[in-house]
Amino acid sequence: MRNDEIQRLFLLCCRAACCRPAAVLGTCREWRLMMARYAFFLLAMEHGLRQYEAAWWLNRSKNVSFHYRKTSAALLESDAQFRSLVSKVRMSYGSAE
């Protein structure tokens, strides 16, 4: 993935979760911000980024990448709101390719 594609994916995740990009990159653990982070992490990995690269884009240490991978996979299986957010971003990202 090129940097502009990663940035576009990140902005789509922020928009779908109704969050400002600066807030998503911050340290707040509000649920909608965390959903945007998890969605970006999951979708970035689906598009070829490695775990540590996706964590780096979120200004997180590579030590959290395992947690993000496990949590985003679990949310995808069990949380309808998260699945909806991921689906919206997939459709938006795919429509411009």
Short mmCIF file of C-alpha atoms in Angstrom, two decimals:
data_model
loop_
_atom_site.label_atom_id
_atom_site.label_comp_id
_atom_site.label_asym_id
_atom_site.label_seq_id
_atom_site.Cartn_x
_atom_site.Cartn_y
_atom_site.Cartn_z
CA MET A 1 0.00 0.00 0.00
CA ARG A 2 1.19 3.48 -0.79
CA ASN A 3 1.13 6.20 1.86
CA ASP A 4 -1.72 8.05 0.17
CA GLU A 5 -3.82 4.87 0.12
CA ILE A 6 -3.13 4.27 3.81
CA GLN A 7 -4.02 7.86 4.64
CA ARG A 8 -7.26 7.57 2.64
CA LEU A 9 -8.19 4.35 4.44
CA PHE A 10 -7.48 6.01 7.79
CA LEU A 11 -9.64 9.04 6.93
CA LEU A 12 -12.49 6.78 5.77
CA CYS A 13 -12.37 4.91 9.09
CA CYS A 14 -12.48 8.20 10.98
CA ARG A 15 -15.39 9.47 8.89
CA ALA A 16 -17.38 6.23 9.26
CA ALA A 17 -16.92 6.34 13.05
CA CYS A 18 -17.75 10.10 13.15
CA CYS A 19 -14.38 10.99 14.66
CA ARG A 20 -11.72 13.58 13.98
CA PRO A 21 -8.42 12.06 12.79
CA ALA A 22 -6.50 13.88 15.53
CA ALA A 23 -8.76 12.34 18.18
CA VAL A 24 -8.26 8.84 16.75
CA LEU A 25 -4.50 9.33 16.89
CA GLY A 26 -4.72 10.56 20.49
CA THR A 27 -4.80 8.58 23.70
CA CYS A 28 -8.50 8.76 24.55
CA ARG A 29 -10.16 5.37 24.87
CA GLU A 30 -13.69 6.45 23.99
CA TRP A 31 -15.46 3.59 22.26
CA ARG A 32 -16.04 5.25 18.88
CA LEU A 33 -12.36 6.24 18.71
CA MET A 34 -11.31 2.70 19.57
CA MET A 35 -13.67 1.33 16.90
CA ALA A 36 -12.05 3.59 14.30
CA ARG A 37 -8.59 2.39 15.39
CA TYR A 38 -9.59 -1.27 15.32
CA ALA A 39 -11.29 -0.88 11.93
CA PHE A 40 -8.26 0.85 10.44
CA PHE A 41 -5.93 -1.78 11.87
CA LEU A 42 -8.04 -4.64 10.48
CA LEU A 43 -8.53 -3.11 7.04
CA ALA A 44 -4.91 -2.00 6.71
CA MET A 45 -3.80 -5.56 7.38
CA GLU A 46 -6.33 -6.84 4.82
CA HIS A 47 -4.71 -4.53 2.27
CA GLY A 48 -1.18 -5.75 2.90
CA LEU A 49 0.23 -3.82 5.84
CA ARG A 50 2.02 -5.78 8.53
CA GLN A 51 0.82 -5.60 12.13
CA TYR A 52 3.63 -3.33 13.28
CA GLU A 53 3.14 -1.01 10.30
CA ALA A 54 -0.57 -0.59 11.00
CA ALA A 55 0.20 0.07 14.68
CA TRP A 56 2.84 2.64 13.66
CA TRP A 57 0.26 4.50 11.56
CA LEU A 58 -1.92 4.76 14.65
CA ASN A 59 1.00 6.17 16.69
CA ARG A 60 0.99 3.03 18.80
CA SER A 61 3.92 0.88 19.76
CA LYS A 62 4.32 -2.42 17.98
CA ASN A 63 3.66 -4.11 21.33
CA VAL A 64 -0.07 -3.42 20.97
CA SER A 65 -0.33 -4.91 17.49
CA PHE A 66 -1.15 -8.40 18.80
CA HIS A 67 -3.92 -6.96 21.00
CA TYR A 68 -5.32 -4.92 18.11
CA ARG A 69 -5.31 -7.95 15.79
CA LYS A 70 -7.07 -10.20 18.31
CA THR A 71 -9.60 -7.57 19.38
CA SER A 72 -10.50 -6.47 15.86
CA ALA A 73 -11.01 -10.10 14.80
CA ALA A 74 -13.22 -10.75 17.85
CA LEU A 75 -15.24 -7.58 17.22
CA LEU A 76 -15.73 -8.54 13.60
CA GLU A 77 -17.27 -11.82 14.72
CA SER A 78 -19.42 -10.55 17.58
CA ASP A 79 -20.24 -6.84 17.28
CA ALA A 80 -22.83 -5.74 14.71
CA GLN A 81 -21.93 -2.07 15.05
CA PHE A 82 -18.26 -2.80 14.32
CA ARG A 83 -19.17 -5.01 11.34
CA SER A 84 -21.32 -2.19 9.99
CA LEU A 85 -18.47 0.30 10.34
CA VAL A 86 -16.01 -2.02 8.61
CA SER A 87 -18.50 -2.71 5.84
CA LYS A 88 -19.04 1.03 5.23
CA VAL A 89 -15.32 1.62 4.99
CA ARG A 90 -14.80 -1.36 2.68
CA MET A 91 -17.51 -0.09 0.35
CA SER A 92 -16.17 3.47 0.37
CA TYR A 93 -12.58 2.39 -0.14
CA GLY A 94 -13.48 -0.11 -2.85
CA SER A 95 -15.72 2.26 -4.78
CA ALA A 96 -12.84 4.57 -5.71
CA GLU A 97 -10.41 1.85 -6.76
#
